[in-house]
Amino acid sequence: MPEYHKYNIFGNEITLEVPMSTFLLAFVGALTLVTYASSLGRFLFSIAAGSGVPLTSFKAAKGTTYAIVTGCTSGIGLEFARQLAADGFGLILVGRRQSALDDLARELESAHKIRALSVVADAADPADLHAAVKRIADIARTVDTGILINNVGASHEMPVAFHETDPTEIDNIVQTNISWTLQLTRAIMPLLVARSTPGTAPKSLVMTIGSLSGRIPSPLLAAYSCTKGGLKTWNTALAAEVQSKGVVCTMVFPAFVVSNMSKIRKASLTVPTPEKFVKSTLGSIGAARGAQGRMYESTPYPAHAAMDYVVGIGGNVTENIAVGVIHSMHKDIRKRALKKKQRELAAKKE
Ligand SMILES: NC(=O)c1ccc[n+]([C@@H]2O[C@H](COP(=O)([O-])OP(=O)(O)OC[C@H]3O[C@@H](n4cnc5c(N)ncnc54)[C@H](OP(=O)(O)O)[C@@H]3O)[C@@H](O)[C@H]2O)c1
């Protein structure tokens, strides 16, 4: 015969086959299981089928729509320019090297029969900031500008303790990642708002390339991590302001991608080429993927999405573990970078 447990709850008598404490524990356990299962389901669905907002939503019904891409002469930015041109967008190319911009404009125009305009600007130069932003906005105003890809970014030469960081390097990172991005977006946003139609096409898009270092505090890249974390907060606030006006603001969170900045030359399962990374990003605009539960954010590349998702799964516990893991990874990268620098110095002396 099972033992019954009787309880009086708000004047109602209930009978349980198990003690109330066991019942409550089982209930909380089941709820937790359902929460995690549905979150995992959403994550997997988002990777497998979450294709997001199609690029065509950002095109005007008539004529050519233009995309501004900053830092477009190598790495991730170069791929954004190439893939957007292949999709029929005109380009406003922004970079610091005139000859590289000219070469790229010629390549895109002949390969995709689009028009590519260019603006030379050094995003790290505070003296030219407002003039450079005006040069870009003046060109953007002459065409139908529907997309702004805030891609340009600066990081540390190598992982370094914050108190040992060259103050000029901090200036460079803050200027490029924060001041430039905010001022350029401030200048372009009125054009995007004016052309977009809430609820239907054309929408406009501001995509800001962040970093998992802005999602997980990254020791030995503290200044970089700070700027990408700041952009994360800024993007969410901005996205909420303009969503009802038909402008999609999304922040993208890459881990390592093959590029000059990462100094990684060989692609692997977790380190995609810029081509693969951008394909996955443009194919899932607005889909959270690894950034489950975070509004207006996306970790599009599947391996990066899995990292982001796992870090978030246990809240503060897993996030704190991730900070420790990143700290030791950066210590290791610094050791190897210093050794490489010593070898290069020795070779120069010979
Ligand atoms: N690669 C990664 O592992 C990784 C990971 C997380 C986040 N990200 C983010 O992804 C974005 C692109 O990085 P990436 O890896 O593609 O870097 P990259 O290969 O070094 O390319 C950076 C691009 O920006 C340009 N640029 C750099 N400083 C500039 C300045 N002061 N003014 C104007 N243009 C400038 C470069 O021009 P030049 O051709 O003249 O050098 C280049 O076209 C950055 O925001 C970065 O923080 C990258």
Short mmCIF file of C-alpha atoms and ligand atoms in Angstrom, two decimals:
data_model
loop_
_atom_site.label_atom_id
_atom_site.label_comp_id
_atom_site.label_asym_id
_atom_site.label_seq_id
_atom_site.Cartn_x
_atom_site.Cartn_y
_atom_site.Cartn_z
CA MET A 1 0.00 0.00 0.00
CA PRO A 2 1.50 3.38 -0.97
CA GLU A 3 1.79 5.95 1.77
CA TYR A 4 -0.41 9.02 1.10
CA HIS A 5 0.49 12.56 2.18
CA LYS A 6 -2.36 14.96 2.86
CA TYR A 7 -1.91 18.77 2.65
CA ASN A 8 -4.25 21.69 3.13
CA ILE A 9 -3.54 24.42 0.59
CA PHE A 10 -5.64 27.58 0.74
CA GLY A 11 -8.49 25.58 2.35
CA ASN A 12 -8.33 22.76 -0.24
CA GLU A 13 -7.25 19.31 0.85
CA ILE A 14 -4.88 17.58 -1.58
CA THR A 15 -3.42 14.10 -1.37
CA LEU A 16 0.02 13.22 -2.80
CA GLU A 17 1.74 9.87 -3.17
CA VAL A 18 5.08 11.57 -2.39
CA PRO A 19 6.05 14.19 0.22
CA MET A 20 5.45 17.81 -0.86
CA SER A 21 9.25 18.53 -0.95
CA THR A 22 9.78 15.68 -3.45
CA PHE A 23 6.82 16.86 -5.51
CA LEU A 24 8.15 20.45 -5.65
CA LEU A 25 11.66 19.28 -6.53
CA ALA A 26 10.30 17.11 -9.36
CA PHE A 27 8.14 20.02 -10.59
CA VAL A 28 11.10 22.47 -10.68
CA GLY A 29 13.26 19.79 -12.34
CA ALA A 30 10.65 19.16 -15.03
CA LEU A 31 10.24 22.92 -15.62
CA THR A 32 14.02 23.36 -15.96
CA LEU A 33 14.20 20.42 -18.34
CA VAL A 34 11.39 21.83 -20.50
CA THR A 35 13.04 25.31 -20.51
CA TYR A 36 16.42 23.89 -21.60
CA ALA A 37 14.86 21.51 -24.12
CA SER A 38 12.87 24.30 -25.77
CA SER A 39 15.91 26.62 -25.78
CA LEU A 40 18.02 23.84 -27.36
CA GLY A 41 15.22 23.22 -29.87
CA ARG A 42 15.12 26.92 -30.81
CA PHE A 43 18.93 26.97 -31.15
CA LEU A 44 19.02 23.90 -33.41
CA PHE A 45 16.10 25.13 -35.49
CA SER A 46 17.76 28.53 -35.85
CA ILE A 47 20.94 26.86 -37.19
CA ALA A 48 19.13 24.43 -39.47
CA ALA A 49 16.32 26.58 -40.83
CA GLY A 50 16.46 30.08 -39.38
CA SER A 51 17.22 31.92 -42.57
CA GLY A 52 16.31 35.38 -41.22
CA VAL A 53 15.38 38.46 -43.26
CA PRO A 54 16.18 38.00 -46.98
CA LEU A 55 18.53 40.55 -48.54
CA THR A 56 15.85 41.46 -51.09
CA SER A 57 13.85 43.10 -48.24
CA PHE A 58 16.43 45.87 -48.23
CA LYS A 59 16.18 46.63 -51.95
CA ALA A 60 14.02 49.43 -53.31
CA ALA A 61 11.37 48.39 -55.84
CA LYS A 62 13.12 50.41 -58.56
CA GLY A 63 16.76 51.28 -59.22
CA THR A 64 19.88 50.15 -57.42
CA THR A 65 20.14 50.07 -53.64
CA TYR A 66 23.61 50.79 -52.20
CA ALA A 67 25.44 49.29 -49.25
CA ILE A 68 28.17 51.10 -47.32
CA VAL A 69 30.92 48.73 -46.15
CA THR A 70 33.66 50.09 -43.87
CA GLY A 71 37.07 48.41 -43.69
CA CYS A 72 36.40 46.66 -47.00
CA THR A 73 39.92 46.18 -48.40
CA SER A 74 40.64 42.87 -46.67
CA GLY A 75 39.18 40.14 -44.47
CA ILE A 76 35.52 40.12 -43.51
CA GLY A 77 34.75 43.56 -45.00
CA LEU A 78 36.14 42.57 -48.40
CA GLU A 79 33.81 39.56 -48.44
CA PHE A 80 30.80 41.69 -47.48
CA ALA A 81 31.58 43.96 -50.44
CA ARG A 82 31.98 41.00 -52.82
CA GLN A 83 28.88 39.12 -51.71
CA LEU A 84 26.65 42.22 -51.64
CA ALA A 85 27.86 43.17 -55.13
CA ALA A 86 27.11 39.62 -56.32
CA ASP A 87 23.59 40.14 -54.95
CA GLY A 88 23.14 43.26 -57.11
CA PHE A 89 23.78 45.99 -54.53
CA GLY A 90 25.76 49.07 -55.50
CA LEU A 91 28.65 49.70 -53.11
CA ILE A 92 30.03 52.63 -51.16
CA LEU A 93 33.46 51.33 -50.22
CA VAL A 94 35.21 52.90 -47.23
CA GLY A 95 38.87 52.19 -46.50
CA ARG A 96 42.18 53.85 -45.76
CA ARG A 97 44.07 52.85 -48.94
CA GLN A 98 43.04 54.60 -52.17
CA SER A 99 44.75 52.08 -54.46
CA ALA A 100 43.12 49.08 -52.74
CA LEU A 101 39.71 50.79 -52.97
CA ASP A 102 40.25 51.51 -56.68
CA ASP A 103 41.28 47.90 -57.36
CA LEU A 104 38.25 46.57 -55.49
CA ALA A 105 35.84 48.99 -57.22
CA ARG A 106 37.17 47.86 -60.62
CA GLU A 107 36.88 44.17 -59.63
CA LEU A 108 33.27 44.53 -58.43
CA GLU A 109 32.15 46.67 -61.34
CA SER A 110 33.49 44.30 -63.94
CA ALA A 111 32.45 41.07 -62.19
CA HIS A 112 28.93 42.10 -61.18
CA LYS A 113 28.00 45.04 -63.42
CA ILE A 114 27.25 47.23 -60.43
CA ARG A 115 28.54 50.72 -59.56
CA ALA A 116 31.10 51.00 -56.76
CA LEU A 117 31.85 54.40 -55.24
CA SER A 118 34.62 54.85 -52.73
CA VAL A 119 35.67 57.12 -49.87
CA VAL A 120 39.15 57.17 -48.38
CA ALA A 121 39.06 57.57 -44.61
CA ASP A 122 41.19 56.56 -41.65
CA ALA A 123 38.74 55.49 -38.95
CA ALA A 124 41.46 55.86 -36.32
CA ASP A 125 42.10 59.54 -37.05
CA PRO A 126 40.13 61.73 -34.63
CA ALA A 127 41.10 64.92 -36.48
CA ASP A 128 39.35 63.75 -39.67
CA LEU A 129 36.37 62.01 -38.00
CA HIS A 130 33.56 64.48 -38.71
CA ALA A 131 34.89 65.49 -42.14
CA ALA A 132 35.25 61.83 -43.18
CA VAL A 133 31.78 60.95 -41.95
CA LYS A 134 30.41 63.94 -43.91
CA ARG A 135 32.21 62.78 -47.08
CA ILE A 136 30.51 59.37 -46.77
CA ALA A 137 27.07 60.83 -45.94
CA ASP A 138 27.30 63.28 -48.88
CA ILE A 139 27.89 60.37 -51.29
CA ALA A 140 25.27 58.18 -49.59
CA ARG A 141 22.69 60.96 -50.09
CA THR A 142 23.15 60.91 -53.89
CA VAL A 143 21.96 57.28 -54.21
CA ASP A 144 19.44 54.95 -52.50
CA THR A 145 21.51 53.84 -49.52
CA GLY A 146 19.78 50.96 -47.74
CA ILE A 147 22.54 49.11 -45.90
CA LEU A 148 25.34 50.14 -43.56
CA ILE A 149 27.85 47.44 -42.61
CA ASN A 150 29.87 48.73 -39.65
CA ASN A 151 32.76 46.34 -40.15
CA VAL A 152 35.95 48.33 -39.53
CA GLY A 153 37.55 47.47 -36.21
CA ALA A 154 40.86 47.71 -34.38
CA SER A 155 42.29 45.31 -31.84
CA HIS A 156 45.51 44.87 -29.86
CA GLU A 157 48.69 43.92 -31.68
CA MET A 158 48.78 40.90 -29.36
CA PRO A 159 47.10 39.98 -26.05
CA VAL A 160 48.48 42.27 -23.33
CA ALA A 161 47.63 43.17 -19.73
CA PHE A 162 45.60 46.37 -19.62
CA HIS A 163 48.12 48.15 -17.35
CA GLU A 164 50.90 47.37 -19.84
CA THR A 165 48.95 48.43 -22.94
CA ASP A 166 50.43 51.27 -24.99
CA PRO A 167 48.09 54.25 -24.39
CA THR A 168 48.14 54.99 -28.15
CA GLU A 169 46.82 51.49 -28.83
CA ILE A 170 43.90 52.15 -26.48
CA ASP A 171 43.17 55.46 -28.28
CA ASN A 172 43.26 53.70 -31.63
CA ILE A 173 40.86 50.97 -30.51
CA VAL A 174 38.37 53.34 -28.86
CA GLN A 175 38.46 55.78 -31.78
CA THR A 176 38.00 53.12 -34.48
CA ASN A 177 35.51 50.86 -32.75
CA ILE A 178 33.39 53.37 -30.83
CA SER A 179 33.66 56.99 -32.04
CA TRP A 180 33.83 56.12 -35.73
CA THR A 181 31.00 53.57 -35.62
CA LEU A 182 28.66 55.80 -33.60
CA GLN A 183 29.31 58.97 -35.63
CA LEU A 184 28.99 57.24 -39.00
CA THR A 185 25.76 55.52 -37.97
CA ARG A 186 24.44 58.84 -36.60
CA ALA A 187 25.09 60.46 -39.99
CA ILE A 188 23.60 57.66 -42.12
CA MET A 189 20.59 56.70 -39.98
CA PRO A 190 18.34 59.61 -41.13
CA LEU A 191 18.74 58.41 -44.74
CA LEU A 192 17.89 54.82 -43.73
CA VAL A 193 14.84 55.92 -41.74
CA ALA A 194 13.60 58.16 -44.56
CA ARG A 195 13.64 55.38 -47.18
CA SER A 196 12.36 52.44 -45.12
CA THR A 197 8.80 51.22 -44.91
CA PRO A 198 7.73 49.70 -41.58
CA GLY A 199 6.31 46.21 -41.90
CA THR A 200 7.18 45.77 -45.56
CA ALA A 201 10.00 46.28 -48.07
CA PRO A 202 12.14 48.18 -48.43
CA LYS A 203 13.56 47.92 -44.95
CA SER A 204 16.99 49.33 -44.16
CA LEU A 205 19.81 47.52 -42.39
CA VAL A 206 22.56 48.50 -39.99
CA MET A 207 24.79 45.52 -39.31
CA THR A 208 27.57 46.03 -36.77
CA ILE A 209 30.34 43.47 -36.58
CA GLY A 210 31.04 42.80 -32.95
CA SER A 211 33.07 39.99 -31.45
CA LEU A 212 32.53 37.22 -28.92
CA SER A 213 35.04 39.32 -26.90
CA GLY A 214 32.20 41.79 -26.46
CA ARG A 215 29.88 39.07 -25.20
CA ILE A 216 32.39 37.28 -22.95
CA PRO A 217 34.80 39.63 -21.12
CA SER A 218 38.24 38.79 -22.52
CA PRO A 219 41.26 39.21 -20.24
CA LEU A 220 44.41 40.49 -22.03
CA LEU A 221 42.20 42.10 -24.68
CA ALA A 222 40.46 44.34 -22.13
CA ALA A 223 40.25 47.53 -24.22
CA TYR A 224 39.03 45.67 -27.32
CA SER A 225 36.58 43.66 -25.23
CA CYS A 226 35.30 46.89 -23.67
CA THR A 227 34.61 48.55 -27.03
CA LYS A 228 32.82 45.54 -28.48
CA GLY A 229 30.81 45.18 -25.25
CA GLY A 230 29.92 48.88 -25.47
CA LEU A 231 28.79 48.47 -29.07
CA LYS A 232 26.61 45.55 -27.96
CA THR A 233 24.67 47.76 -25.53
CA TRP A 234 24.53 50.62 -28.04
CA ASN A 235 23.20 48.35 -30.78
CA THR A 236 20.35 47.05 -28.62
CA ALA A 237 19.30 50.56 -27.60
CA LEU A 238 19.50 51.82 -31.18
CA ALA A 239 17.68 48.79 -32.61
CA ALA A 240 14.76 49.33 -30.23
CA GLU A 241 14.58 53.02 -31.27
CA VAL A 242 14.38 52.40 -35.02
CA GLN A 243 12.66 49.01 -35.32
CA SER A 244 9.20 50.60 -35.70
CA LYS A 245 10.59 52.78 -38.49
CA GLY A 246 11.52 49.76 -40.61
CA VAL A 247 15.25 49.80 -39.87
CA VAL A 248 16.77 46.49 -38.81
CA CYS A 249 19.80 46.89 -36.53
CA THR A 250 21.69 43.74 -35.82
CA MET A 251 24.97 43.03 -34.09
CA VAL A 252 26.98 40.04 -35.23
CA PHE A 253 29.30 38.09 -32.93
CA PRO A 254 32.20 36.25 -34.58
CA ALA A 255 34.78 34.16 -32.78
CA PHE A 256 38.00 33.65 -34.79
CA VAL A 257 37.83 34.11 -38.58
CA VAL A 258 40.82 33.75 -40.93
CA SER A 259 42.13 37.33 -41.43
CA ASN A 260 44.98 39.77 -40.89
CA MET A 261 43.47 40.78 -37.56
CA SER A 262 43.22 37.23 -36.16
CA LYS A 263 46.63 36.40 -37.72
CA ILE A 264 45.13 32.96 -38.49
CA ARG A 265 45.88 31.85 -42.03
CA LYS A 266 44.35 28.35 -42.09
CA ALA A 267 40.63 27.70 -41.88
CA SER A 268 39.26 24.93 -39.64
CA LEU A 269 35.92 23.77 -38.27
CA THR A 270 35.83 26.62 -35.74
CA VAL A 271 37.76 29.22 -37.78
CA PRO A 272 35.96 29.90 -41.06
CA THR A 273 37.29 31.80 -44.04
CA PRO A 274 35.76 35.30 -44.38
CA GLU A 275 33.85 33.96 -47.39
CA LYS A 276 32.09 31.25 -45.35
CA PHE A 277 31.56 33.57 -42.40
CA VAL A 278 29.92 36.30 -44.49
CA LYS A 279 27.80 33.79 -46.43
CA SER A 280 26.41 32.48 -43.19
CA THR A 281 25.88 36.04 -41.86
CA LEU A 282 24.08 37.41 -44.91
CA GLY A 283 22.02 34.22 -45.08
CA SER A 284 20.64 34.63 -41.55
CA ILE A 285 20.08 38.36 -40.97
CA GLY A 286 18.19 38.88 -37.72
CA ALA A 287 18.23 35.18 -36.76
CA ALA A 288 19.69 34.77 -33.26
CA ARG A 289 21.34 31.38 -33.82
CA GLY A 290 23.88 31.21 -30.94
CA ALA A 291 22.63 34.47 -29.40
CA GLN A 292 19.43 32.83 -28.09
CA GLY A 293 17.26 35.18 -26.07
CA ARG A 294 19.34 38.28 -26.91
CA MET A 295 17.27 40.74 -28.93
CA TYR A 296 18.85 42.22 -32.07
CA GLU A 297 21.96 40.02 -31.79
CA SER A 298 23.19 37.11 -33.85
CA THR A 299 26.01 34.58 -33.72
CA PRO A 300 25.50 33.27 -37.23
CA TYR A 301 28.41 30.93 -37.98
CA PRO A 302 27.36 27.47 -36.67
CA ALA A 303 30.59 26.65 -34.74
CA HIS A 304 30.63 30.15 -33.19
CA ALA A 305 26.91 29.84 -32.46
CA ALA A 306 27.54 26.63 -30.54
CA MET A 307 30.26 28.37 -28.44
CA ASP A 308 27.99 31.33 -27.66
CA TYR A 309 25.09 29.04 -26.81
CA VAL A 310 27.14 26.82 -24.48
CA VAL A 311 28.58 29.87 -22.68
CA GLY A 312 25.05 31.12 -22.02
CA ILE A 313 23.57 27.81 -20.99
CA GLY A 314 24.49 27.97 -17.29
CA GLY A 315 24.20 31.74 -16.83
CA ASN A 316 26.91 33.27 -14.62
CA VAL A 317 28.50 29.89 -13.89
CA THR A 318 29.35 29.03 -17.51
CA GLU A 319 30.15 32.65 -18.32
CA ASN A 320 32.72 32.83 -15.49
CA ILE A 321 34.25 29.55 -16.63
CA ALA A 322 34.51 31.01 -20.18
CA VAL A 323 36.37 34.09 -18.86
CA GLY A 324 38.95 31.75 -17.26
CA VAL A 325 39.31 29.66 -20.43
CA ILE A 326 39.79 32.79 -22.56
CA HIS A 327 42.35 34.17 -20.10
CA SER A 328 44.55 31.10 -20.39
CA MET A 329 44.10 30.98 -24.18
CA HIS A 330 45.26 34.62 -24.43
CA LYS A 331 48.25 33.99 -22.12
CA ASP A 332 49.27 31.22 -24.48
CA ILE A 333 48.77 33.36 -27.62
CA ARG A 334 50.83 36.16 -26.01
CA LYS A 335 53.70 33.76 -25.23
CA ARG A 336 53.77 32.54 -28.82
CA ALA A 337 53.47 36.07 -30.25
CA LEU A 338 56.40 37.29 -28.12
CA LYS A 339 58.55 34.34 -29.21
CA LYS A 340 57.69 35.08 -32.85
CA LYS A 341 58.60 38.75 -32.38
CA GLN A 342 61.96 37.76 -30.84
CA ARG A 343 62.68 35.43 -33.78
CA GLU A 344 61.86 38.22 -36.25
CA LEU A 345 64.11 40.68 -34.40
CA ALA A 346 66.96 38.16 -34.35
CA ALA A 347 66.53 37.48 -38.08
CA LYS A 348 66.67 41.23 -38.80
CA LYS A 349 69.95 41.59 -36.86
CA GLU A 350 71.63 38.75 -38.80
N1 LIG B 1 39.03 38.06 -37.70
C1 LIG B 1 38.55 37.71 -36.52
O1 LIG B 1 38.94 36.68 -35.96
C2 LIG B 1 37.51 38.56 -35.86
C3 LIG B 1 36.90 38.06 -34.71
C4 LIG B 1 35.94 38.82 -34.09
C5 LIG B 1 35.57 40.03 -34.60
N2 LIG B 1 36.17 40.51 -35.72
C6 LIG B 1 35.75 41.83 -36.21
O2 LIG B 1 35.53 41.79 -37.60
C7 LIG B 1 35.80 43.05 -38.18
C8 LIG B 1 36.71 42.88 -39.39
O3 LIG B 1 37.93 42.30 -38.97
P1 LIG B 1 38.88 41.46 -39.94
O4 LIG B 1 39.29 40.27 -39.17
O5 LIG B 1 38.27 41.29 -41.27
O6 LIG B 1 40.12 42.44 -39.99
P2 LIG B 1 41.20 42.70 -41.15
O7 LIG B 1 41.35 41.52 -42.04
O8 LIG B 1 42.38 43.23 -40.44
O9 LIG B 1 40.51 43.85 -42.02
C9 LIG B 1 40.21 45.05 -41.46
C10 LIG B 1 39.77 46.00 -42.55
O10 LIG B 1 39.58 47.28 -41.96
C11 LIG B 1 40.48 48.20 -42.55
N3 LIG B 1 40.96 49.12 -41.53
C12 LIG B 1 41.64 48.81 -40.42
N4 LIG B 1 41.90 49.94 -39.73
C13 LIG B 1 41.36 50.96 -40.43
C14 LIG B 1 41.30 52.34 -40.25
N5 LIG B 1 41.86 52.91 -39.19
N6 LIG B 1 40.64 53.10 -41.15
C15 LIG B 1 40.07 52.53 -42.23
N7 LIG B 1 40.10 51.21 -42.48
C16 LIG B 1 40.75 50.43 -41.59
C17 LIG B 1 41.61 47.38 -43.12
O11 LIG B 1 42.27 48.12 -44.10
P3 LIG B 1 43.70 47.68 -44.70
O12 LIG B 1 43.37 46.70 -45.80
O13 LIG B 1 44.24 48.96 -45.19
O14 LIG B 1 44.47 47.08 -43.59
C18 LIG B 1 40.82 46.18 -43.63
O15 LIG B 1 40.17 46.48 -44.83
C19 LIG B 1 36.38 43.91 -37.06
O16 LIG B 1 35.38 44.75 -36.55
C20 LIG B 1 36.81 42.90 -36.03
O17 LIG B 1 36.80 43.43 -34.73
C21 LIG B 1 37.15 39.81 -36.36
#
